[in-house]
RNA sequence: GCGGAGGUCGCCCAGCAUGGUCAAAGGCGUAAGACUGAGGCUCUUAUCCCGCAGGGGUUCGUGGGUUCAAAUCCCACCCUCCGCACCA
């Protein structure tokens, strides 16, 4: 077993023995309740889960070290269809799928056989998952764990839905879905062989009439064009039927009749015939009462909607093309018994004014694109283009009745409602492309009746949800507009289905609460589940009254307790525990859950809880990529959490993930990077371990003060970043930047055996502990500090420990080194001897005066010169000051405001002493002799007269 | 189409809300040197271009604009990723 693995197991065991992460209410301590959406258990946990959850864990550990009573619970989502589907695929012997389970998930042959039981499968992955979560070191309170099929949890969901229904947020109605006739169930994207992303389109049917009253329901997405109709198109070769539809006599394509039967229509087919039978007849437009002919149109697809299309040649390229084709072929019309003069007499009717087009946009676009006939593929393109233009910028002309002057955008919806009210319009659903179920059956649109909805359309509910968002902290805040738009955009959500695992709807027989709808406020259940389990509370005791009392404080405790097998004390204890932990302090998830789960969570909290129990903060992060690609089992780039921990170790896995990205950016898992990090941690162990093990001398030179000051800055940076859930920034600072500081100190000092660096390492370990808890725990135990680092006190930034003089002095050294290097690079030489000349004291006087001036406003040269001229000490140098001042001003433009303030505060520093102190270090660095003179030293060796170049904070340099 | 997020020096990415401190942090990669029996470990240095003295030039998707000054502000355009419903 590797050393890393031993360390991981050792500390995992000790944490568990110490019950370190079990959190109970404590009125004397401030609390944090942090959560991660429970993962769905149809497969193993992967590094994507780990990324999001690592952010939660880092935050939880950070807050715990800051002294908060932190509760991080974890559970497992079993609700839904896929678990069942997966199990069925195993039962069916689906080889491709079984191969994935064996090779990617690592399921043994023996276990696999048992997967025919979906419960077994879910339990298997749950067990595997729990182990992985423990192995990665998440600081979870396991006493609160559950799965969503547990009866006690289901009582909670029943309570939730009972309350929602009572508040009027649950409604019943009809709903169109893509449906597999064989499976007798809705066919979601994941269940489809082809046709991903296709949703039911609603067509408006305009009820045109034949003379005998028979209705020709022509389908359209543009009912406003009814004012521009010139004729009807019927495919002469397609089969149509005459049918009784909800008591009316309709003519529709044969396929349409079948479809309508699934859409809540009573359809009795009376006879079937070929479309040509209708050609030549006339019909009435119910809006205008004008008569028009029916003409043959081969482009009409009987599979689309009703198979009946009306013609608007002024605005529809297909209609114009088909008409033009007919007008060119009178002999064809005669075959159908149509008088060619009728067709020749048809003139397009212009009804829409569009930017960039004349009266007849369809004709213009056809001519512009050179489209030859209705079979030209460009006809489609032109249709899309024109429809888009007309929808966005079209205005209805004077011949459009009461809609005249309105834009298409505003008229369309109103017109549909009006026409339906008048009884001249109807609607039906159809699919824009074919959708095929995984079972290879072509899908249709079915209207489900008696469907239960969560009415997210309710304006009052939306308003409450907006209020929740308004008081939320969102990490990063750039996700806020997204939440608000989602709240506005969500509409009725079908919250129950008939298949899969889940909680039965308390009032609806045969309905099961759907998976996204049973996971909205369950964080509240965590607060009491430890007590439920510890006291073996029976599900039947968790009545609505009991839960009302616990979560809402409703009712009288004594009488509520009396109704069930729960003592008053226990009831109160649960109520108190809920009140202690709620509200939720952080919920963090990947951004894909913003439009559904997270927004639902907001809606449901708004509906069920008072404002003081609304969530406080939501974190959103990117989706994990693997080597630049989305992670999929089918792509062969699926990385299980278990596998990652085994290969790289828990700490490297956590940190590799967290270093990938923050905010809403997508992190990229690169095996090379993680592997490198693994080695980095090995050397981290050595580096920090050596310092801890070495003897300590108590020294206090500027270098120690520098180190202490730097560490204070790092402490501040990490703390601020973590408070904003900027885990990447925090970890980068904690790991790399701090490490660089320590390295610099050791190089400058030439040893690592001081108390200062020993103390620094302890703080360093604390800064890293939220990210790499195992290694930090191990190293912490070597420091002799005692206790767990997981609960050690987080370092607090202390301004008084920051020594700006020490910081400036060290900056002087690095600046001098940069300058020296720059010269060496330009010279392309190896130096024998380097001589530094520090600025004379009168230059400091001038310099500091200029600094002072630039801090309060603009430094004016003549003004400064006047001041200097009156100063007796400076007078002898006045000739040299004249050229110096502009140089100083220029140099200061490159220096930050903070540093200038420090410079002014510090005053003169003795550069000679500082450089002399560093000369051994500089000698090693440049492999050359180092000599330091003061400019004012007349004895100094200065063959090239460089000394006069010296400026404060920028000594002159001469290199031999 | 609608909505959201982005395009930075070989790669991953900071910076952009408050314009100057930005040739632009950090990590990776690459190169040289040190250490070593050896090293794919580790440490140091370098890493846009030019420069025999600490300097100069050209960069932050593209094209304009504002300004003494723009990676940062404004406008237009191009490109990439994500979500779009009964499904986790």
Short mmCIF file of N, CA and C (backbone and C1' of nucleotides) in Angstrom, two decimals, chain A residues 2-11 648-652 655 676-694 735 739 742-743 746 761 764-765 768-769 771-783 789, chain B residues 41-43:
data_model
loop_
_atom_site.label_atom_id
_atom_site.label_comp_id
_atom_site.label_asym_id
_atom_site.label_seq_id
_atom_site.Cartn_x
_atom_site.Cartn_y
_atom_site.Cartn_z
N UNK A 2 0.51 2.18 -0.82
CA UNK A 2 1.32 3.40 -0.90
C UNK A 2 1.21 4.19 0.40
N UNK A 3 2.17 5.07 0.60
CA UNK A 3 2.18 5.88 1.81
C UNK A 3 0.94 6.78 1.85
N UNK A 4 0.62 7.35 0.67
CA UNK A 4 -0.55 8.23 0.59
C UNK A 4 -1.79 7.50 1.05
N UNK A 5 -1.94 6.29 0.55
CA UNK A 5 -3.14 5.53 0.87
C UNK A 5 -3.21 5.20 2.36
N UNK A 6 -2.05 4.88 2.92
CA UNK A 6 -2.02 4.60 4.36
C UNK A 6 -2.48 5.82 5.16
N UNK A 7 -1.96 6.96 4.74
CA UNK A 7 -2.33 8.20 5.44
C UNK A 7 -3.83 8.45 5.32
N UNK A 8 -4.36 8.25 4.11
CA UNK A 8 -5.79 8.49 3.90
C UNK A 8 -6.62 7.58 4.80
N UNK A 9 -6.25 6.32 4.84
CA UNK A 9 -7.06 5.38 5.63
C UNK A 9 -6.97 5.68 7.12
N UNK A 10 -5.76 6.04 7.51
CA UNK A 10 -5.53 6.33 8.93
C UNK A 10 -6.43 7.48 9.40
N UNK A 11 -6.44 8.55 8.64
CA UNK A 11 -7.18 9.72 9.12
C UNK A 11 -8.67 9.57 8.94
N UNK A 648 -4.63 8.56 -8.10
CA UNK A 648 -3.90 9.80 -7.78
C UNK A 648 -3.90 10.14 -6.29
N UNK A 649 -4.74 9.46 -5.54
CA UNK A 649 -4.88 9.82 -4.14
C UNK A 649 -5.97 10.86 -3.96
N UNK A 650 -6.53 10.89 -2.76
CA UNK A 650 -7.68 11.75 -2.51
C UNK A 650 -7.31 13.23 -2.62
N UNK A 651 -6.23 13.64 -1.99
CA UNK A 651 -5.90 15.06 -1.96
C UNK A 651 -5.57 15.59 -3.35
N UNK A 652 -4.81 14.82 -4.12
CA UNK A 652 -4.46 15.28 -5.47
C UNK A 652 -5.72 15.35 -6.33
N UNK A 655 -7.69 18.50 -5.22
CA UNK A 655 -7.03 19.75 -5.60
C UNK A 655 -6.94 19.88 -7.12
N UNK A 676 0.82 15.17 -12.18
CA UNK A 676 1.86 16.09 -11.74
C UNK A 676 1.59 16.57 -10.31
N UNK A 677 0.32 16.81 -10.06
CA UNK A 677 -0.07 17.29 -8.74
C UNK A 677 0.22 16.23 -7.68
N UNK A 678 0.01 15.00 -8.07
CA UNK A 678 0.30 13.89 -7.17
C UNK A 678 1.78 13.94 -6.76
N UNK A 679 2.66 14.15 -7.73
CA UNK A 679 4.09 14.27 -7.41
C UNK A 679 4.36 15.51 -6.56
N UNK A 680 3.64 16.57 -6.89
CA UNK A 680 3.82 17.81 -6.13
C UNK A 680 3.51 17.57 -4.66
N UNK A 681 2.45 16.79 -4.41
CA UNK A 681 2.09 16.54 -3.03
C UNK A 681 3.14 15.67 -2.34
N UNK A 682 3.74 14.77 -3.11
CA UNK A 682 4.83 13.98 -2.53
C UNK A 682 5.94 14.91 -2.05
N UNK A 683 6.30 15.87 -2.89
CA UNK A 683 7.39 16.75 -2.48
C UNK A 683 6.93 17.73 -1.42
N UNK A 684 5.64 18.05 -1.44
CA UNK A 684 5.08 18.88 -0.37
C UNK A 684 5.28 18.20 0.98
N UNK A 685 5.01 16.90 1.01
CA UNK A 685 5.18 16.15 2.24
C UNK A 685 6.63 16.23 2.72
N UNK A 686 7.55 16.08 1.77
CA UNK A 686 8.96 16.15 2.12
C UNK A 686 9.35 17.54 2.59
N UNK A 687 8.93 18.52 1.82
CA UNK A 687 9.29 19.91 2.09
C UNK A 687 8.78 20.35 3.47
N UNK A 688 7.49 20.20 3.66
CA UNK A 688 6.90 20.64 4.92
C UNK A 688 7.37 19.75 6.07
N UNK A 689 7.48 18.46 5.79
CA UNK A 689 7.92 17.51 6.82
C UNK A 689 9.30 17.86 7.33
N UNK A 690 10.21 18.22 6.43
CA UNK A 690 11.57 18.56 6.84
C UNK A 690 11.61 19.79 7.73
N UNK A 691 10.81 20.77 7.35
CA UNK A 691 10.79 21.99 8.17
C UNK A 691 10.27 21.69 9.56
N UNK A 692 9.20 20.89 9.60
CA UNK A 692 8.61 20.55 10.89
C UNK A 692 9.62 19.80 11.76
N UNK A 693 10.37 18.91 11.11
CA UNK A 693 11.27 18.06 11.87
C UNK A 693 12.54 18.78 12.31
N UNK A 694 12.86 19.89 11.67
CA UNK A 694 14.15 20.52 11.96
C UNK A 694 14.10 21.31 13.27
N UNK A 735 -1.75 26.95 -1.91
CA UNK A 735 -0.76 25.94 -2.27
C UNK A 735 0.48 26.56 -2.91
N UNK A 739 3.69 28.48 -0.94
CA UNK A 739 4.87 27.64 -1.11
C UNK A 739 6.03 28.47 -1.67
N UNK A 742 7.64 30.52 1.02
CA UNK A 742 8.50 29.76 1.91
C UNK A 742 9.83 29.43 1.24
N UNK A 743 9.72 29.07 -0.01
CA UNK A 743 10.95 28.77 -0.76
C UNK A 743 11.87 29.98 -0.83
N UNK A 746 13.66 30.48 2.43
CA UNK A 746 14.72 29.52 2.66
C UNK A 746 15.96 29.86 1.82
N UNK A 761 4.80 27.37 8.52
CA UNK A 761 4.33 26.08 7.99
C UNK A 761 3.03 25.65 8.67
N UNK A 764 0.42 27.55 7.12
CA UNK A 764 0.29 27.07 5.75
C UNK A 764 -0.57 25.81 5.71
N UNK A 765 -0.28 24.88 6.63
CA UNK A 765 -1.07 23.65 6.69
C UNK A 765 -2.55 23.95 6.92
N UNK A 768 -4.21 25.05 3.86
CA UNK A 768 -4.38 23.98 2.87
C UNK A 768 -5.35 22.90 3.33
N UNK A 769 -5.61 22.86 4.62
CA UNK A 769 -6.40 21.75 5.18
C UNK A 769 -7.78 21.58 4.55
N UNK A 771 -8.52 21.83 1.59
CA UNK A 771 -8.36 21.29 0.24
C UNK A 771 -7.71 19.91 0.25
N UNK A 772 -6.66 19.79 1.05
CA UNK A 772 -5.92 18.53 1.11
C UNK A 772 -5.91 18.04 2.56
N UNK A 773 -7.06 17.60 3.04
CA UNK A 773 -7.19 17.33 4.48
C UNK A 773 -6.32 16.18 4.99
N UNK A 774 -6.14 15.16 4.16
CA UNK A 774 -5.41 14.00 4.66
C UNK A 774 -3.94 14.32 4.93
N UNK A 775 -3.27 14.89 3.93
CA UNK A 775 -1.85 15.18 4.08
C UNK A 775 -1.63 16.23 5.16
N UNK A 776 -2.53 17.20 5.21
CA UNK A 776 -2.38 18.24 6.22
C UNK A 776 -2.56 17.66 7.62
N UNK A 777 -3.50 16.74 7.75
CA UNK A 777 -3.73 16.10 9.05
C UNK A 777 -2.47 15.34 9.47
N UNK A 778 -1.88 14.64 8.52
CA UNK A 778 -0.68 13.86 8.81
C UNK A 778 0.48 14.78 9.25
N UNK A 779 0.68 15.85 8.50
CA UNK A 779 1.77 16.77 8.83
C UNK A 779 1.49 17.49 10.15
N UNK A 780 0.22 17.81 10.34
CA UNK A 780 -0.17 18.49 11.58
C UNK A 780 0.19 17.64 12.79
N UNK A 781 -0.04 16.35 12.62
CA UNK A 781 0.25 15.44 13.75
C UNK A 781 1.74 15.42 14.05
N UNK A 782 2.56 15.78 13.06
CA UNK A 782 4.01 15.79 13.29
C UNK A 782 4.48 17.08 13.97
N UNK A 783 3.62 18.10 13.96
CA UNK A 783 4.04 19.37 14.54
C UNK A 783 3.97 19.36 16.06
N UNK A 789 -6.27 18.84 12.64
CA UNK A 789 -6.20 20.11 11.93
C UNK A 789 -7.59 20.45 11.38
P C B 41 10.73 14.92 -13.36
"O5'" C B 41 10.93 14.10 -12.02
"C5'" C B 41 9.82 13.47 -11.39
"C4'" C B 41 10.09 13.39 -9.91
"C3'" C B 41 10.35 14.73 -9.23
"O3'" C B 41 9.13 15.38 -8.91
"C1'" C B 41 12.01 13.21 -8.59
P U B 42 8.99 16.95 -9.06
"O5'" U B 42 10.14 17.49 -8.09
"C5'" U B 42 10.01 17.37 -6.68
"C4'" U B 42 11.26 17.86 -6.02
"C3'" U B 42 11.67 19.28 -6.38
"O3'" U B 42 10.96 20.23 -5.60
"C1'" U B 42 13.56 17.87 -6.54
P C B 43 10.67 21.67 -6.21
"O5'" C B 43 12.09 22.36 -6.13
"C5'" C B 43 12.69 22.65 -4.88
"C4'" C B 43 14.05 23.23 -5.11
"C3'" C B 43 14.10 24.41 -6.06
"O3'" C B 43 13.74 25.63 -5.42
"C1'" C B 43 15.81 22.89 -6.62
#
